[in-house]
Structures are given as structure tokens and as C-alpha cells.
JSON list of C-alpha atoms in Angstrom, two decimals:
[
{"chain": "A", "resi": 9, "resn": "MET", "atom": "CA", "xyz": [10.28, -37.60, 9.82]},
{"chain": "A", "resi": 10, "resn": "ASP", "atom": "CA", "xyz": [11.84, -35.06, 12.18]},
{"chain": "A", "resi": 11, "resn": "ILE", "atom": "CA", "xyz": [9.64, -32.06, 12.94]},
{"chain": "A", "resi": 12, "resn": "ASP", "atom": "CA", "xyz": [12.66, -29.71, 13.29]},
{"chain": "A", "resi": 13, "resn": "ILE", "atom": "CA", "xyz": [12.66, -28.66, 9.66]},
{"chain": "A", "resi": 14, "resn": "ILE", "atom": "CA", "xyz": [9.19, -27.16, 9.70]},
{"chain": "A", "resi": 15, "resn": "LEU", "atom": "CA", "xyz": [9.39, -25.55, 13.13]},
{"chain": "A", "resi": 16, "resn": "HIS", "atom": "CA", "xyz": [9.42, -22.25, 11.30]},
{"chain": "A", "resi": 17, "resn": "PRO", "atom": "CA", "xyz": [6.23, -20.45, 10.29]},
{"chain": "A", "resi": 18, "resn": "HIS", "atom": "CA", "xyz": [7.25, -19.83, 6.67]},
{"chain": "A", "resi": 19, "resn": "ARG", "atom": "CA", "xyz": [8.41, -23.39, 6.05]},
{"chain": "A", "resi": 20, "resn": "PHE", "atom": "CA", "xyz": [5.27, -24.70, 7.74]},
{"chain": "A", "resi": 21, "resn": "ALA", "atom": "CA", "xyz": [3.11, -22.45, 5.54]},
{"chain": "A", "resi": 22, "resn": "VAL", "atom": "CA", "xyz": [4.88, -23.63, 2.37]},
{"chain": "A", "resi": 23, "resn": "ALA", "atom": "CA", "xyz": [4.50, -27.28, 3.44]},
{"chain": "A", "resi": 24, "resn": "ALA", "atom": "CA", "xyz": [0.81, -26.72, 4.21]},
{"chain": "A", "resi": 25, "resn": "ALA", "atom": "CA", "xyz": [0.25, -25.03, 0.84]},
{"chain": "A", "resi": 26, "resn": "LEU", "atom": "CA", "xyz": [2.02, -27.84, -1.04]},
{"chain": "A", "resi": 27, "resn": "SER", "atom": "CA", "xyz": [0.04, -30.46, 0.88]},
{"chain": "A", "resi": 28, "resn": "LYS", "atom": "CA", "xyz": [-2.95, -29.18, -1.14]},
{"chain": "A", "resi": 29, "resn": "GLY", "atom": "CA", "xyz": [-1.14, -29.93, -4.41]},
{"chain": "A", "resi": 30, "resn": "ASP", "atom": "CA", "xyz": [1.91, -29.13, -6.49]},
{"chain": "A", "resi": 31, "resn": "ALA", "atom": "CA", "xyz": [2.61, -25.43, -7.02]},
{"chain": "A", "resi": 32, "resn": "THR", "atom": "CA", "xyz": [5.00, -22.98, -8.62]},
{"chain": "A", "resi": 33, "resn": "VAL", "atom": "CA", "xyz": [6.61, -20.13, -6.69]},
{"chain": "A", "resi": 34, "resn": "ASP", "atom": "CA", "xyz": [4.12, -17.70, -8.26]},
{"chain": "A", "resi": 35, "resn": "GLN", "atom": "CA", "xyz": [1.22, -19.88, -7.11]},
{"chain": "A", "resi": 36, "resn": "LEU", "atom": "CA", "xyz": [2.73, -20.08, -3.62]},
{"chain": "A", "resi": 37, "resn": "LYS", "atom": "CA", "xyz": [3.08, -16.26, -3.55]},
{"chain": "A", "resi": 38, "resn": "ILE", "atom": "CA", "xyz": [-0.66, -15.97, -4.22]},
{"chain": "A", "resi": 39, "resn": "GLN", "atom": "CA", "xyz": [-1.52, -18.55, -1.54]},
{"chain": "A", "resi": 40, "resn": "LEU", "atom": "CA", "xyz": [0.88, -17.02, 1.01]},
{"chain": "A", "resi": 41, "resn": "PRO", "atom": "CA", "xyz": [0.71, -13.24, 0.52]},
{"chain": "A", "resi": 42, "resn": "HIS", "atom": "CA", "xyz": [1.84, -12.59, 4.11]},
{"chain": "A", "resi": 43, "resn": "ILE", "atom": "CA", "xyz": [5.29, -14.06, 3.33]},
{"chain": "A", "resi": 44, "resn": "SER", "atom": "CA", "xyz": [7.78, -11.82, 1.53]},
{"chain": "A", "resi": 45, "resn": "GLN", "atom": "CA", "xyz": [9.28, -13.12, -1.70]},
{"chain": "A", "resi": 46, "resn": "ALA", "atom": "CA", "xyz": [12.75, -13.42, -0.16]},
{"chain": "A", "resi": 47, "resn": "SER", "atom": "CA", "xyz": [11.40, -15.35, 2.84]},
{"chain": "A", "resi": 48, "resn": "LEU", "atom": "CA", "xyz": [9.41, -17.61, 0.53]},
{"chain": "A", "resi": 49, "resn": "TYR", "atom": "CA", "xyz": [12.50, -18.46, -1.51]},
{"chain": "A", "resi": 50, "resn": "ARG", "atom": "CA", "xyz": [14.50, -19.16, 1.68]},
{"chain": "A", "resi": 51, "resn": "ALA", "atom": "CA", "xyz": [11.76, -21.47, 2.98]},
{"chain": "A", "resi": 52, "resn": "ILE", "atom": "CA", "xyz": [11.56, -23.35, -0.33]},
{"chain": "A", "resi": 53, "resn": "LYS", "atom": "CA", "xyz": [15.36, -23.69, -0.48]},
{"chain": "A", "resi": 54, "resn": "ARG", "atom": "CA", "xyz": [15.53, -25.11, 3.06]},
{"chain": "A", "resi": 55, "resn": "LEU", "atom": "CA", "xyz": [12.66, -27.57, 2.44]},
{"chain": "A", "resi": 56, "resn": "GLU", "atom": "CA", "xyz": [14.26, -28.65, -0.82]},
{"chain": "A", "resi": 57, "resn": "GLN", "atom": "CA", "xyz": [17.69, -29.11, 0.82]},
{"chain": "A", "resi": 58, "resn": "SER", "atom": "CA", "xyz": [16.01, -31.37, 3.39]},
{"chain": "A", "resi": 59, "resn": "SER", "atom": "CA", "xyz": [14.34, -33.39, 0.59]},
{"chain": "A", "resi": 60, "resn": "LEU", "atom": "CA", "xyz": [10.89, -32.61, 1.99]},
{"chain": "A", "resi": 61, "resn": "ILE", "atom": "CA", "xyz": [9.93, -31.01, -1.29]},
{"chain": "A", "resi": 62, "resn": "THR", "atom": "CA", "xyz": [11.23, -31.65, -4.79]},
{"chain": "A", "resi": 63, "resn": "ARG", "atom": "CA", "xyz": [11.05, -30.13, -8.22]},
{"chain": "A", "resi": 64, "resn": "VAL", "atom": "CA", "xyz": [8.56, -32.07, -10.29]},
{"chain": "A", "resi": 65, "resn": "ASN", "atom": "CA", "xyz": [8.57, -29.85, -13.35]},
{"chain": "A", "resi": 66, "resn": "GLU", "atom": "CA", "xyz": [10.73, -27.13, -14.88]},
{"chain": "A", "resi": 67, "resn": "ARG", "atom": "CA", "xyz": [9.40, -25.06, -17.75]},
{"chain": "A", "resi": 68, "resn": "LYS", "atom": "CA", "xyz": [11.05, -22.19, -19.61]},
{"chain": "A", "resi": 69, "resn": "THR", "atom": "CA", "xyz": [8.82, -19.16, -19.65]},
{"chain": "A", "resi": 70, "resn": "ARG", "atom": "CA", "xyz": [9.62, -15.55, -20.63]},
{"chain": "A", "resi": 71, "resn": "GLY", "atom": "CA", "xyz": [13.37, -16.01, -20.33]},
{"chain": "A", "resi": 72, "resn": "THR", "atom": "CA", "xyz": [13.25, -17.71, -16.94]},
{"chain": "A", "resi": 73, "resn": "VAL", "atom": "CA", "xyz": [12.56, -21.17, -15.60]},
{"chain": "A", "resi": 74, "resn": "GLU", "atom": "CA", "xyz": [9.26, -21.81, -13.82]},
{"chain": "A", "resi": 75, "resn": "ILE", "atom": "CA", "xyz": [9.67, -24.58, -11.26]},
{"chain": "A", "resi": 76, "resn": "THR", "atom": "CA", "xyz": [6.82, -26.66, -9.88]},
{"chain": "A", "resi": 77, "resn": "TYR", "atom": "CA", "xyz": [7.33, -28.12, -6.40]},
{"chain": "A", "resi": 78, "resn": "SER", "atom": "CA", "xyz": [5.78, -31.15, -4.77]},
{"chain": "A", "resi": 79, "resn": "ILE", "atom": "CA", "xyz": [5.76, -32.31, -1.16]},
{"chain": "A", "resi": 80, "resn": "HIS", "atom": "CA", "xyz": [6.84, -35.81, -0.13]},
{"chain": "A", "resi": 81, "resn": "PHE", "atom": "CA", "xyz": [5.08, -36.18, 3.19]},
{"chain": "A", "resi": 82, "resn": "SER", "atom": "CA", "xyz": [1.93, -35.36, 5.06]},
{"chain": "A", "resi": 83, "resn": "LEU", "atom": "CA", "xyz": [2.10, -32.89, 7.93]},
{"chain": "A", "resi": 84, "resn": "SER", "atom": "CA", "xyz": [0.30, -35.56, 9.95]},
{"chain": "A", "resi": 85, "resn": "GLN", "atom": "CA", "xyz": [3.36, -37.84, 9.54]},
{"chain": "A", "resi": 86, "resn": "MET", "atom": "CA", "xyz": [5.69, -35.51, 11.44]},
{"chain": "A", "resi": 87, "resn": "THR", "atom": "CA", "xyz": [7.20, -36.92, 14.62]},
{"chain": "A", "resi": 88, "resn": "MET", "atom": "CA", "xyz": [9.46, -35.60, 17.32]},
{"chain": "A", "resi": 89, "resn": "PRO", "atom": "CA", "xyz": [13.01, -36.93, 17.51]},
{"chain": "A", "resi": 90, "resn": "GLU", "atom": "CA", "xyz": [13.72, -39.60, 20.11]},
{"chain": "A", "resi": 91, "resn": "HIS", "atom": "CA", "xyz": [14.90, -38.07, 23.43]},
{"chain": "A", "resi": 92, "resn": "ALA", "atom": "CA", "xyz": [13.52, -34.69, 22.35]},
{"chain": "A", "resi": 93, "resn": "ASP", "atom": "CA", "xyz": [13.23, -31.78, 24.74]},
{"chain": "A", "resi": 94, "resn": "LEU", "atom": "CA", "xyz": [9.43, -31.90, 24.80]},
{"chain": "A", "resi": 95, "resn": "ASP", "atom": "CA", "xyz": [9.06, -28.35, 26.14]},
{"chain": "A", "resi": 96, "resn": "HIS", "atom": "CA", "xyz": [11.13, -26.99, 23.25]},
{"chain": "A", "resi": 97, "resn": "TYR", "atom": "CA", "xyz": [9.17, -28.89, 20.60]},
{"chain": "A", "resi": 98, "resn": "LYS", "atom": "CA", "xyz": [5.81, -28.29, 22.21]},
{"chain": "A", "resi": 99, "resn": "LYS", "atom": "CA", "xyz": [6.38, -24.53, 22.41]},
{"chain": "A", "resi": 100, "resn": "GLY", "atom": "CA", "xyz": [7.90, -24.43, 18.94]},
{"chain": "A", "resi": 101, "resn": "ALA", "atom": "CA", "xyz": [5.16, -26.48, 17.34]},
{"chain": "A", "resi": 102, "resn": "TYR", "atom": "CA", "xyz": [2.41, -24.45, 18.98]},
{"chain": "A", "resi": 103, "resn": "ALA", "atom": "CA", "xyz": [4.07, -21.18, 18.01]},
{"chain": "A", "resi": 104, "resn": "VAL", "atom": "CA", "xyz": [4.51, -22.22, 14.38]},
{"chain": "A", "resi": 105, "resn": "PHE", "atom": "CA", "xyz": [0.99, -23.61, 14.19]},
{"chain": "A", "resi": 106, "resn": "PHE", "atom": "CA", "xyz": [-0.61, -20.46, 15.57]},
{"chain": "A", "resi": 107, "resn": "GLN", "atom": "CA", "xyz": [1.56, -18.20, 13.41]},
{"chain": "A", "resi": 108, "resn": "TYR", "atom": "CA", "xyz": [0.39, -20.20, 10.40]},
{"chain": "A", "resi": 109, "resn": "VAL", "atom": "CA", "xyz": [-3.26, -19.78, 11.41]},
{"chain": "A", "resi": 110, "resn": "LEU", "atom": "CA", "xyz": [-2.78, -16.05, 12.05]},
{"chain": "A", "resi": 111, "resn": "GLY", "atom": "CA", "xyz": [-0.95, -15.66, 8.74]},
{"chain": "A", "resi": 112, "resn": "THR", "atom": "CA", "xyz": [-3.89, -17.27, 6.98]},
{"chain": "A", "resi": 113, "resn": "LEU", "atom": "CA", "xyz": [-6.29, -14.81, 8.61]},
{"chain": "A", "resi": 114, "resn": "GLU", "atom": "CA", "xyz": [-4.00, -11.83, 7.96]},
{"chain": "A", "resi": 115, "resn": "SER", "atom": "CA", "xyz": [-3.83, -12.67, 4.26]},
{"chain": "A", "resi": 116, "resn": "TYR", "atom": "CA", "xyz": [-7.39, -11.46, 3.79]},
{"chain": "A", "resi": 117, "resn": "LYS", "atom": "CA", "xyz": [-7.50, -8.10, 2.09]},
{"chain": "A", "resi": 118, "resn": "GLN", "atom": "CA", "xyz": [-10.07, -5.49, 3.05]},
{"chain": "A", "resi": 119, "resn": "ASN", "atom": "CA", "xyz": [-12.28, -6.44, 0.07]},
{"chain": "A", "resi": 120, "resn": "GLU", "atom": "CA", "xyz": [-12.32, -10.07, 1.24]},
{"chain": "A", "resi": 121, "resn": "VAL", "atom": "CA", "xyz": [-13.77, -9.34, 4.68]},
{"chain": "A", "resi": 122, "resn": "GLU", "atom": "CA", "xyz": [-17.15, -10.69, 3.55]},
{"chain": "A", "resi": 123, "resn": "GLN", "atom": "CA", "xyz": [-15.51, -14.05, 2.84]},
{"chain": "A", "resi": 124, "resn": "LEU", "atom": "CA", "xyz": [-13.86, -14.02, 6.26]},
{"chain": "A", "resi": 125, "resn": "LYS", "atom": "CA", "xyz": [-17.30, -13.61, 7.86]},
{"chain": "A", "resi": 126, "resn": "LYS", "atom": "CA", "xyz": [-18.00, -17.20, 6.75]},
{"chain": "A", "resi": 127, "resn": "ALA", "atom": "CA", "xyz": [-15.33, -18.44, 9.16]},
{"chain": "A", "resi": 128, "resn": "LYS", "atom": "CA", "xyz": [-16.63, -20.70, 11.90]},
{"chain": "A", "resi": 129, "resn": "PHE", "atom": "CA", "xyz": [-14.87, -21.16, 15.24]},
{"chain": "A", "resi": 130, "resn": "ASN", "atom": "CA", "xyz": [-15.53, -24.07, 17.50]},
{"chain": "A", "resi": 131, "resn": "ALA", "atom": "CA", "xyz": [-14.01, -25.56, 20.61]},
{"chain": "A", "resi": 132, "resn": "VAL", "atom": "CA", "xyz": [-15.18, -28.74, 22.25]},
{"chain": "A", "resi": 133, "resn": "SER", "atom": "CA", "xyz": [-13.78, -30.97, 24.98]},
{"chain": "A", "resi": 134, "resn": "LEU", "atom": "CA", "xyz": [-13.81, -34.70, 24.34]},
{"chain": "A", "resi": 135, "resn": "THR", "atom": "CA", "xyz": [-13.13, -37.58, 26.70]},
{"chain": "A", "resi": 136, "resn": "LEU", "atom": "CA", "xyz": [-11.61, -40.44, 24.71]},
{"chain": "A", "resi": 137, "resn": "SER", "atom": "CA", "xyz": [-9.85, -43.71, 25.43]},
{"chain": "A", "resi": 138, "resn": "ASP", "atom": "CA", "xyz": [-6.65, -44.36, 23.48]},
{"chain": "A", "resi": 139, "resn": "GLU", "atom": "CA", "xyz": [-8.62, -46.51, 21.05]},
{"chain": "A", "resi": 140, "resn": "GLN", "atom": "CA", "xyz": [-11.33, -43.87, 20.63]},
{"chain": "A", "resi": 141, "resn": "TYR", "atom": "CA", "xyz": [-8.66, -41.21, 20.09]},
{"chain": "A", "resi": 142, "resn": "SER", "atom": "CA", "xyz": [-7.11, -43.26, 17.26]},
{"chain": "A", "resi": 143, "resn": "MET", "atom": "CA", "xyz": [-10.53, -43.84, 15.74]},
{"chain": "A", "resi": 144, "resn": "PHE", "atom": "CA", "xyz": [-11.36, -40.12, 15.99]},
{"chain": "A", "resi": 145, "resn": "VAL", "atom": "CA", "xyz": [-8.13, -39.08, 14.26]},
{"chain": "A", "resi": 146, "resn": "ASN", "atom": "CA", "xyz": [-8.73, -41.64, 11.48]},
{"chain": "A", "resi": 147, "resn": "ASP", "atom": "CA", "xyz": [-12.34, -40.50, 11.10]},
{"chain": "A", "resi": 148, "resn": "VAL", "atom": "CA", "xyz": [-11.22, -36.87, 10.69]},
{"chain": "A", "resi": 149, "resn": "ARG", "atom": "CA", "xyz": [-8.57, -37.90, 8.12]},
{"chain": "A", "resi": 150, "resn": "ASN", "atom": "CA", "xyz": [-11.12, -39.95, 6.18]},
{"chain": "A", "resi": 151, "resn": "LEU", "atom": "CA", "xyz": [-13.72, -37.19, 6.28]},
{"chain": "A", "resi": 152, "resn": "THR", "atom": "CA", "xyz": [-11.33, -34.53, 5.01]},
{"chain": "A", "resi": 153, "resn": "ALA", "atom": "CA", "xyz": [-9.90, -36.88, 2.35]},
{"chain": "A", "resi": 154, "resn": "THR", "atom": "CA", "xyz": [-13.35, -36.93, 0.76]},
{"chain": "A", "resi": 155, "resn": "TYR", "atom": "CA", "xyz": [-13.09, -33.20, 0.07]},
{"chain": "A", "resi": 156, "resn": "LEU", "atom": "CA", "xyz": [-9.36, -32.75, -0.59]},
{"chain": "A", "resi": 157, "resn": "LEU", "atom": "CA", "xyz": [-9.65, -33.28, -4.34]},
{"chain": "A", "resi": 158, "resn": "ASN", "atom": "CA", "xyz": [-12.07, -30.37, -4.75]},
{"chain": "A", "resi": 159, "resn": "GLY", "atom": "CA", "xyz": [-10.29, -27.39, -6.23]},
{"chain": "A", "resi": 160, "resn": "GLN", "atom": "CA", "xyz": [-7.33, -29.38, -7.54]},
{"chain": "A", "resi": 161, "resn": "GLU", "atom": "CA", "xyz": [-6.46, -29.45, -11.21]},
{"chain": "A", "resi": 162, "resn": "GLY", "atom": "CA", "xyz": [-9.03, -31.39, -13.20]},
{"chain": "A", "resi": 163, "resn": "GLN", "atom": "CA", "xyz": [-11.59, -31.16, -10.39]},
{"chain": "A", "resi": 164, "resn": "ASP", "atom": "CA", "xyz": [-14.54, -28.84, -9.78]},
{"chain": "A", "resi": 165, "resn": "ASN", "atom": "CA", "xyz": [-13.02, -25.43, -8.99]},
{"chain": "A", "resi": 166, "resn": "SER", "atom": "CA", "xyz": [-16.32, -23.54, -8.70]},
{"chain": "A", "resi": 167, "resn": "GLY", "atom": "CA", "xyz": [-16.53, -23.72, -4.90]},
{"chain": "A", "resi": 168, "resn": "THR", "atom": "CA", "xyz": [-15.13, -21.40, -2.25]},
{"chain": "A", "resi": 169, "resn": "PRO", "atom": "CA", "xyz": [-11.77, -22.49, -0.83]},
{"chain": "A", "resi": 170, "resn": "TYR", "atom": "CA", "xyz": [-11.72, -23.01, 2.96]},
{"chain": "A", "resi": 171, "resn": "GLU", "atom": "CA", "xyz": [-8.90, -23.64, 5.42]},
{"chain": "A", "resi": 172, "resn": "LEU", "atom": "CA", "xyz": [-9.65, -26.33, 8.00]},
{"chain": "A", "resi": 173, "resn": "THR", "atom": "CA", "xyz": [-7.36, -26.17, 10.99]},
{"chain": "A", "resi": 174, "resn": "THR", "atom": "CA", "xyz": [-7.44, -28.78, 13.72]},
{"chain": "A", "resi": 175, "resn": "PHE", "atom": "CA", "xyz": [-5.72, -28.60, 17.05]},
{"chain": "A", "resi": 176, "resn": "LEU", "atom": "CA", "xyz": [-6.21, -31.71, 19.15]},
{"chain": "A", "resi": 177, "resn": "VAL", "atom": "CA", "xyz": [-4.31, -31.74, 22.43]},
{"chain": "A", "resi": 178, "resn": "PRO", "atom": "CA", "xyz": [-4.76, -33.72, 25.61]},
{"chain": "A", "resi": 179, "resn": "GLY", "atom": "CA", "xyz": [-6.67, -31.76, 28.23]},
{"chain": "A", "resi": 180, "resn": "ARG", "atom": "CA", "xyz": [-5.99, -31.81, 31.94]},
{"chain": "A", "resi": 181, "resn": "LYS", "atom": "CA", "xyz": [-7.79, -34.25, 34.15]},
{"chain": "A", "resi": 182, "resn": "GLU", "atom": "CA", "xyz": [-9.56, -32.54, 36.98]},
{"chain": "A", "resi": 183, "resn": "ASN", "atom": "CA", "xyz": [-8.74, -33.91, 40.42]}
]
């Protein structure tokens, strides 16, 4: 799947929110308060036109139609197009990723500052062979999969929601 479509912070945020589970526009507005309603609708329209998200349910409510959207891919399945300008995609992907992270942090209201104090920041340098790198990525996927169901419909919703953001890039070898 071509990464071009989500090289935009609002589309990336919508895709990330839907990767947690199906949602209506109203639910997405709550999850993404830093995105204006007009921008949210534009992002949804573009993702839907690209068949990355689809309507899975439509329900009439109070004289309007409430639409539930679902995502058809994992953000971890995104790839760059063949013969891509790597500088363009690298800069774009980093910019979108960091804007998403900053948007998540900015969405905290003043009365939620106590929750934000629970945030943990960590940076570590790893030296991995190609095989170890693949194993590490699979281990992280498997570990997070264990907890992904928490908070979804029909599951235990009593816990505190957390955002886990990973950023794994090759470091520079020292000469």
C-alpha cells in the first residue's frame, strides 16, 4: 500500500484512530479534538475515496445518518512506492508522524494535565542484525497485540487509555 495517502497529519490521525477500532465521525471528533470538523470530514473523504477506509454501518439518528467507518489496513503495512524520492518520503513521513504525536499531546485539556503526568519518555540505542531487527519488530507487534483488545467494545473499559508511539530508525555507524 502506497504511503502517499496518509502523508498528511489529519489523515494519519484518522487512520491511527480507526486502527483502534471502528468509529463514527462523532467518536473521531472526541478522539481527535485538535482537528477541526471540516478538516476531519476532508480527511475521512480522502481516505474513503482511496478505499483505505469504508463505511461499515449507517444508522438513521435524529434526522441524519450516523456512519461508522472501518480501516482496511495496518499502519505497519504501509510501504513506499518503487523508485520513490526517499528524501521526500522520509521528510514527509517524519513530519506527519511528529505532528500526530504533538497533536495527541495538544489534545489534553488543562484539567487532564494530571493524566499527562503519567506519560513516560524513553530513548534507547540498539545494535541489531537484520534478523534481530525482524525479531524485535515482531516481538513488539506481538506484545502490543496482547493489549489491543482492551477498551474495545465488549472488552474491559475500566482502564486508562494510553497512546504507545514507536519510532525505530537506523542509527549512524560511528567510524
